[in-house]
Coordinates of N, CA and C in Angstrom, one line a residue:
M754 N 0.7 -1.2 -0.2 CA -0.1 0.0 0.2 C 0.9 1.3 0.0
A755 N 0.4 2.5 -0.7 CA 0.9 3.5 -0.7 C 1.1 4.6 0.6
N756 N 2.2 4.9 1.0 CA 2.1 6.1 1.8 C 1.3 7.4 1.5
P757 N 0.4 7.9 2.7 CA -0.1 8.9 2.5 C 0.6 10.5 2.3
I758 N 0.0 11.2 1.7 CA 0.7 12.6 1.6 C 0.7 13.3 2.4
K759 N 1.7 13.7 3.1 CA 1.6 14.7 4.6 C 2.1 15.6 4.2
M760 N 2.7 16.2 3.1 CA 3.2 17.0 3.2 C 3.0 17.6 1.6
I761 N 2.6 18.8 1.2 CA 2.6 19.5 0.0 C 3.2 20.6 -0.3
K762 N 4.0 20.6 -1.5 CA 4.9 21.2 -1.3 C 4.9 22.6 -2.4
K763 N 4.4 23.6 -2.1 CA 3.9 24.3 -3.2 C 5.0 25.2 -3.8
V764 N 4.8 25.2 -5.2 CA 6.2 25.7 -6.1 C 6.0 26.9 -6.2
E765 N 6.9 27.7 -6.2 CA 6.9 29.5 -6.0 C 8.0 30.1 -7.2
L766 N 7.5 30.8 -8.0 CA 8.0 30.8 -9.1 C 9.0 32.4 -9.1
T767 N 10.3 32.4 -9.2 CA 11.0 33.5 -9.1 C 10.3 34.7 -9.7
E768 N 10.9 35.8 -9.5 CA 10.5 37.1 -10.1 C 10.6 37.0 -11.7
E769 N 11.8 36.3 -11.9 CA 12.0 36.2 -13.6 C 11.2 35.1 -14.2
Q770 N 10.6 34.0 -13.9 CA 9.8 33.1 -14.2 C 8.3 34.2 -14.3
K771 N 7.9 34.8 -13.3 CA 6.4 35.0 -13.1 C 6.4 36.6 -14.8
M772 N 7.4 36.8 -14.7 CA 7.6 37.9 -15.9 C 7.9 37.4 -17.4
S773 N 8.3 36.1 -17.2 CA 8.3 35.2 -18.3 C 7.2 34.5 -19.1
Q774 N 6.5 34.4 -17.7 CA 5.0 34.0 -18.1 C 4.1 35.0 -18.7
S775 N 4.4 36.1 -17.8 CA 3.7 37.6 -18.0 C 3.8 37.7 -19.6
L776 N 5.2 37.9 -20.0 CA 5.2 37.9 -21.4 C 5.0 37.3 -22.4
E777 N 5.0 35.9 -22.3 CA 4.5 34.6 -22.9 C 3.0 34.9 -23.4
S778 N 2.5 35.4 -21.9 CA 0.6 35.5 -21.9 C 0.5 36.9 -22.8
L779 N 1.0 37.7 -22.8 CA 1.0 38.9 -23.5 C 1.2 39.0 -25.1
L780 N 2.2 37.8 -25.3 CA 2.5 37.7 -26.8 C 1.5 36.8 -27.4
G781 N 1.2 35.9 -26.4 CA -0.4 34.9 -26.9 C -1.4 35.9 -27.3
E782 N -1.9 37.0 -26.4 CA -2.8 37.6 -26.7 C -2.9 38.9 -27.9
V783 N -1.5 39.4 -28.0 CA -1.7 40.0 -29.2 C -1.3 39.2 -30.6
A784 N -1.2 38.0 -30.4 CA -0.9 37.0 -31.6 C -2.5 37.2 -32.1
Q785 N -3.3 36.6 -30.8 CA -4.8 36.4 -31.3 C -5.6 37.8 -31.8
N786 N -4.9 38.8 -31.3 CA -5.8 39.9 -31.8 C -5.6 41.0 -32.7
K787 N -4.4 40.1 -33.5 CA -3.4 41.0 -34.4 C -4.4 42.2 -35.1
D788 N -5.3 41.8 -35.8 CA -6.0 42.8 -36.4 C -6.4 43.9 -35.8
S789 N -7.3 43.8 -34.7 CA -7.8 44.6 -33.7 C -6.8 45.6 -33.3
L790 N -5.9 44.8 -32.8 CA -4.8 46.1 -32.4 C -4.0 46.8 -33.2
L791 N -4.3 46.2 -34.5 CA -3.3 47.1 -35.9 C -4.3 48.2 -36.5
E792 N -6.0 47.6 -36.1 CA -6.8 48.7 -36.4 C -6.9 50.0 -35.1
T793 N -6.5 49.6 -34.0 CA -6.5 50.4 -32.8 C -5.4 51.7 -33.1
L794 N -4.0 50.8 -33.6 CA -2.7 51.8 -33.8 C -3.2 52.7 -34.9
H795 N -4.0 52.0 -35.8 CA -4.3 53.2 -37.0 C -5.0 54.0 -36.7
L796 N -6.0 54.1 -35.8 CA -7.2 55.1 -35.3 C -6.1 55.8 -34.5
L797 N -5.1 55.6 -33.7 CA -4.6 56.2 -32.8 C -3.6 57.2 -33.5
Q798 N -2.8 56.7 -34.7 CA -2.4 57.5 -35.6 C -2.9 58.5 -36.3
E799 N -4.0 58.1 -36.5 CA -5.0 59.4 -37.0 C -5.5 60.5 -36.4
L800 N -5.8 59.8 -35.1 CA -6.0 61.0 -34.0 C -4.9 61.7 -33.9
H801 N -3.5 61.2 -33.7 CA -2.4 61.7 -33.3 C -2.3 63.0 -34.5
N802 N -2.2 62.2 -35.7 CA -2.0 63.5 -37.0 C -2.9 64.5 -37.2
S803 N -4.6 64.4 -36.6 CA -5.4 65.6 -36.8 C -5.2 66.4 -35.1
G804 N -4.7 66.0 -34.6 CA -4.3 67.0 -33.3 C -5.5 66.3 -32.5
I805 N -6.2 65.7 -32.6 CA -7.5 65.2 -31.6 C -7.0 64.4 -30.5
L806 N -5.7 63.6 -30.6 CA -5.5 63.0 -29.6 C -4.5 63.7 -28.7
E807 N -4.2 64.8 -29.1 CA -3.3 66.0 -28.2 C -4.2 66.7 -27.4
A808 N -5.3 66.8 -28.3 CA -6.5 67.7 -27.6 C -7.0 66.9 -26.3
A809 N -7.4 65.8 -27.0 CA -8.1 64.9 -26.0 C -7.3 64.7 -24.6
G810 N -6.1 64.8 -24.9 CA -5.0 64.4 -23.6 C -4.9 65.6 -22.9
S811 N -4.9 66.8 -23.4 CA -4.7 68.0 -22.7 C -5.8 68.3 -21.9
L812 N -7.4 68.1 -22.7 CA -8.6 68.1 -22.0 C -8.6 66.8 -20.4
V813 N -8.0 65.9 -20.8 CA -7.8 64.8 -19.6 C -7.0 65.5 -18.4
K814 N -5.9 65.9 -19.0 CA -5.1 66.8 -17.7 C -5.8 68.0 -17.3
A815 N -6.0 68.7 -18.0 CA -7.0 69.6 -17.2 C -8.4 69.5 -16.7
K816 N -8.8 68.5 -16.3 CA -9.9 67.8 -16.0 C -10.7 68.3 -15.0
E817 N -10.1 69.2 -13.8 CA -10.6 69.6 -13.0 C -10.9 71.2 -13.4
K818 N -10.3 72.1 -14.1 CA -10.5 73.4 -14.4 C -11.7 73.1 -15.4
V819 N -11.7 72.0 -16.4 CA -12.9 71.6 -17.7 C -14.2 71.8 -16.5
A820 N -14.2 70.7 -15.5 CA -15.2 70.6 -14.7 C -15.9 71.8 -14.0
K821 N -14.7 72.4 -13.4 CA -15.2 73.6 -12.4 C -15.8 74.6 -13.7
I822 N -15.5 75.0 -15.2 CA -16.2 75.8 -15.9 C -17.5 75.5 -16.5
A823 N -17.2 74.0 -16.7 CA -18.7 73.4 -17.3 C -20.0 73.6 -16.0
V824 N -19.3 73.3 -15.1 CA -20.1 73.8 -13.7 C -20.8 75.0 -13.9
G825 N -19.6 75.8 -13.9 CA -20.2 77.2 -13.9 C -21.3 77.5 -14.8
Q826 N -20.9 77.2 -16.2 CA -21.8 77.1 -17.0 C -23.0 76.8 -16.7
M827 N -23.1 75.6 -16.4 CA -24.6 75.1 -16.2 C -25.2 75.6 -14.9
T828 N -24.1 76.5 -14.3 CA -25.6 77.1 -13.4 C -25.9 78.7 -13.3
R829 N -25.3 79.1 -14.5 CA -25.5 80.4 -15.2 C -27.4 80.5 -15.3
E830 N -27.9 81.6 -14.8 CA -29.6 81.8 -14.9 C -29.9 81.7 -16.3
P831 N -29.6 82.1 -17.3 CA -30.2 81.8 -18.4 C -30.4 80.1 -18.7
V832 N -28.9 79.3 -18.3 CA -29.3 77.9 -18.3 C -30.2 77.6 -17.5
T833 N -30.2 77.6 -16.4 CA -31.3 77.6 -15.3 C -32.7 77.6 -15.6
N834 N -32.8 78.7 -16.3 CA -34.1 79.1 -16.7 C -34.4 78.1 -17.9
I835 N -33.5 78.1 -18.6 CA -34.3 77.0 -20.0 C -34.3 75.6 -19.2
L836 N -33.5 74.8 -18.2 CA -33.8 73.8 -17.4 C -35.3 73.7 -17.0
N837 N -35.7 74.8 -16.1 CA -36.7 75.0 -15.3 C -38.0 74.7 -16.4
N838 N -37.8 76.1 -17.4 CA -39.0 76.0 -18.3 C -39.2 74.9 -19.0
T839 N -38.2 73.8 -19.5 CA -38.4 72.3 -20.1 C -39.1 71.8 -18.9
M840 N -38.8 71.7 -17.9 CA -39.4 70.7 -16.7 C -40.6 71.2 -16.8
A841 N -40.9 72.2 -16.7 CA -42.5 72.9 -16.7 C -43.2 72.5 -17.6
A842 N -42.8 73.0 -19.0 CA -43.1 72.9 -20.5 C -43.6 71.2 -20.0
G843 N -42.7 70.3 -19.9 CA -42.9 68.7 -19.7 C -43.7 68.5 -18.7
G844 N -43.9 68.9 -17.7 CA -45.0 68.8 -16.8 C -46.5 69.1 -17.1
A845 N -46.6 70.0 -18.2 CA -47.9 70.6 -18.7 C -48.3 69.4 -19.6
L846 N -47.3 69.4 -20.6 CA -47.6 68.3 -21.5 C -48.2 67.4 -20.9
A847 N -47.4 66.4 -20.0 CA -47.6 65.1 -19.3 C -49.2 65.2 -18.9
T848 N -49.8 66.6 -18.7 CA -51.2 66.6 -18.2 C -52.2 66.5 -19.6
L849 N -51.8 66.9 -20.6 CA -52.6 67.1 -21.8 C -53.0 65.5 -22.6
D850 N -54.2 65.7 -23.0 CA -54.6 64.1 -23.5 C -54.0 64.3 -25.3
P851 N -53.4 63.4 -25.0 CA -52.4 63.2 -26.4 C -53.2 63.4 -27.8
E852 N -54.5 62.4 -27.4 CA -55.5 62.2 -28.9 C -55.7 63.9 -29.3
M853 N -56.3 65.0 -28.0 CA -56.6 65.9 -28.3 C -55.2 67.2 -28.8
T854 N -53.9 66.7 -28.7 CA -52.8 67.6 -28.7 C -52.7 67.0 -30.3
K855 N -52.8 65.9 -30.6 CA -52.4 65.4 -32.2 C -54.0 66.3 -32.9
K856 N -55.1 66.5 -32.4 CA -56.1 66.8 -33.2 C -55.7 68.1 -33.4
L857 N -55.3 68.8 -32.4 CA -55.1 70.2 -32.6 C -54.1 70.8 -33.5
M858 N -53.1 69.8 -33.1 CA -51.6 69.7 -34.1 C -52.0 70.0 -35.6
G859 N -52.8 68.9 -35.8 CA -53.5 68.8 -37.1 C -54.2 69.8 -37.6
S860 N -55.0 70.0 -36.9 CA -55.9 71.3 -36.9 C -55.0 72.7 -37.8
V861 N -53.7 72.9 -36.7 CA -53.0 74.2 -37.0 C -52.4 73.9 -38.2
A862 N -51.9 72.8 -38.2 CA -51.2 72.5 -40.0 C -52.3 72.7 -40.9
K863 N -53.7 72.4 -40.8 CA -54.3 72.7 -41.8 C -54.8 74.0 -42.0
G864 N -55.1 74.4 -40.7 CA -55.1 75.7 -40.8 C -53.9 76.8 -41.2
L865 N -52.8 76.6 -41.4 CA -51.7 77.3 -41.7 C -52.0 77.4 -43.0
A866 N -52.2 75.9 -43.9 CA -52.4 75.8 -45.4 C -53.6 76.6 -45.6
K867 N -54.5 76.8 -45.2 CA -55.7 77.8 -45.4 C -55.1 79.0 -45.5
A868 N -54.7 79.4 -44.6 CA -54.0 81.1 -44.4 C -53.4 81.0 -45.5
E869 N -52.2 80.5 -45.9 CA -51.6 80.2 -47.1 C -52.0 80.1 -48.0
Q870 N -53.4 79.9 -48.5 CA -54.2 79.7 -49.8 C -54.9 81.4 -49.8
G871 N -55.1 81.9 -48.6 CA -56.1 83.3 -48.3 C -55.0 84.5 -48.6
L872 N -53.5 84.2 -48.4 CA -52.6 84.9 -48.6 C -52.1 85.1 -50.3
Q873 N -52.3 84.0 -50.9 CA -52.2 83.8 -52.4 C -53.5 84.7 -53.1
S874 N -54.5 84.7 -52.6 CA -55.7 85.0 -53.2 C -55.8 86.9 -53.1
N875 N -55.1 87.3 -52.0 CA -54.9 88.7 -51.6 C -56.1 89.5 -51.8
S876 N -57.1 88.7 -51.1 CA -58.5 89.3 -51.1 C -58.6 90.2 -49.8
K877 N -59.7 91.2 -49.8 CA -59.7 91.9 -48.4 C -60.8 91.8 -47.9
V878 N -61.0 91.9 -46.7 CA -62.1 91.3 -45.7 C -62.7 92.3 -45.1
G879 N -63.8 92.6 -45.3 CA -64.6 93.6 -44.7 C -65.2 93.1 -43.8
I880 N -65.9 94.0 -42.9 CA -66.9 94.1 -41.9 C -68.0 93.0 -42.2
L881 N -68.4 93.0 -43.4 CA -69.8 92.4 -43.6 C -69.1 90.9 -43.7
D882 N -68.0 90.8 -44.5 CA -67.5 89.3 -44.7 C -67.1 89.0 -43.1
L883 N -66.6 89.4 -42.5 CA -66.5 88.9 -40.9 C -68.0 88.6 -40.3
L884 N -69.3 89.1 -40.4 CA -70.4 88.7 -40.0 C -71.2 87.6 -40.7
K885 N -70.4 87.5 -42.3 CA -71.0 86.5 -42.5 C -70.6 85.2 -42.4
V886 N -69.0 85.0 -42.1 CA -68.4 83.8 -41.6 C -68.6 83.2 -40.3
L887 N -69.4 84.2 -39.8 CA -70.0 83.3 -38.3 C -70.7 82.5 -38.2
N888 N -71.5 82.4 -39.6 CA -72.3 81.4 -40.0 C -71.7 80.1 -39.9
D889 N -70.7 80.3 -40.6 CA -69.8 78.8 -41.4 C -69.2 78.3 -39.8
P890 N -69.8 76.6 -39.9 CA -69.8 75.8 -39.0 C -68.3 76.1 -38.4
D891 N -67.5 75.8 -39.2 CA -65.8 75.4 -38.7 C -65.5 76.7 -38.1
I892 N -65.6 78.3 -38.9 CA -65.0 79.0 -38.2 C -66.0 79.6 -36.9
N893 N -66.9 79.0 -36.6 CA -67.8 79.3 -35.2 C -67.1 78.0 -34.6
R894 N -67.0 77.0 -34.8 CA -66.2 76.0 -34.1 C -65.0 76.8 -33.4
A895 N -64.2 77.1 -34.4 CA -62.6 77.9 -34.3 C -62.9 78.7 -33.3
I896 N -63.7 79.8 -33.5 CA -63.8 81.0 -32.4 C -64.4 80.3 -31.2
G897 N -65.2 79.3 -31.0 CA -65.5 79.3 -29.9 C -64.7 78.3 -29.2
F898 N -63.7 77.3 -30.1 CA -62.5 77.1 -29.2 C -61.4 78.1 -28.5
G899 N -61.3 79.0 -29.2 CA -60.3 79.9 -28.8 C -60.8 80.7 -27.8
L900 N -62.0 81.3 -28.0 CA -62.4 81.8 -26.7 C -62.7 80.6 -25.5
N901 N -62.8 79.8 -25.5 CA -62.8 79.0 -24.4 C -61.2 78.9 -23.9
L902 N -60.2 78.7 -24.9 CA -58.7 78.7 -24.5 C -58.6 80.1 -23.8
L903 N -59.1 81.2 -24.2 CA -58.6 82.3 -23.8 C -59.3 81.9 -22.4
K904 N -60.4 81.6 -22.0 CA -61.0 81.6 -20.4 C -60.2 80.7 -19.9
G905 N -59.9 79.6 -20.2 CA -58.9 78.7 -19.6 C -57.6 79.5 -19.3
I906 N -57.0 79.9 -20.0 CA -55.8 80.8 -19.8 C -56.1 81.7 -18.6
G907 N -57.2 82.9 -18.7 CA -57.3 83.5 -17.9 C -57.6 83.0 -16.4
E908 N -58.4 82.0 -16.3 CA -58.6 81.3 -14.8 C -57.1 80.8 -14.7
G909 N -56.6 80.4 -15.3 CA -54.7 79.7 -14.9 C -53.9 80.8 -14.5
L910 N -54.5 82.3 -15.1 CA -53.8 83.2 -14.6 C -53.9 83.8 -13.5
K911 N -55.3 83.5 -12.9 CA -55.5 83.9 -11.6 C -54.9 83.9 -10.4
G912 N -54.5 82.3 -10.3 CA -53.7 82.1 -9.1 C -52.2 81.4 -9.5

């Protein structure tokens, strides 16, 4: 019968052996990824030739100064006003019925087309013409919509 193993001797590599293994591993990876490494080197050369690489390096070196400038620009009143207005508009849009908004935008587009036709005809509109068109159901509907819109805006401006 065989003797039991009582001691396991751990093989420790010298620094030179570790470096040799590391270098072999690295060379193996380079060989396996030759095409992508060459493409990366060509890209880096193009970035260097165009000056972009140097600019990017300078930007990274000055990251604290650049960050300070960016934060300073973002906290200026016009920028904060834009952000606040965008958030307020987003909040208002979130409360609107998408179908009504779609219908309204389609109506505005159609209205602009009709207005363009009216400009092309270059006809004058008199007081009697205004009174006559009040009987047109489309115009009456638009005027009613506009009046109710103005009423709602006025109510909203109260408080």
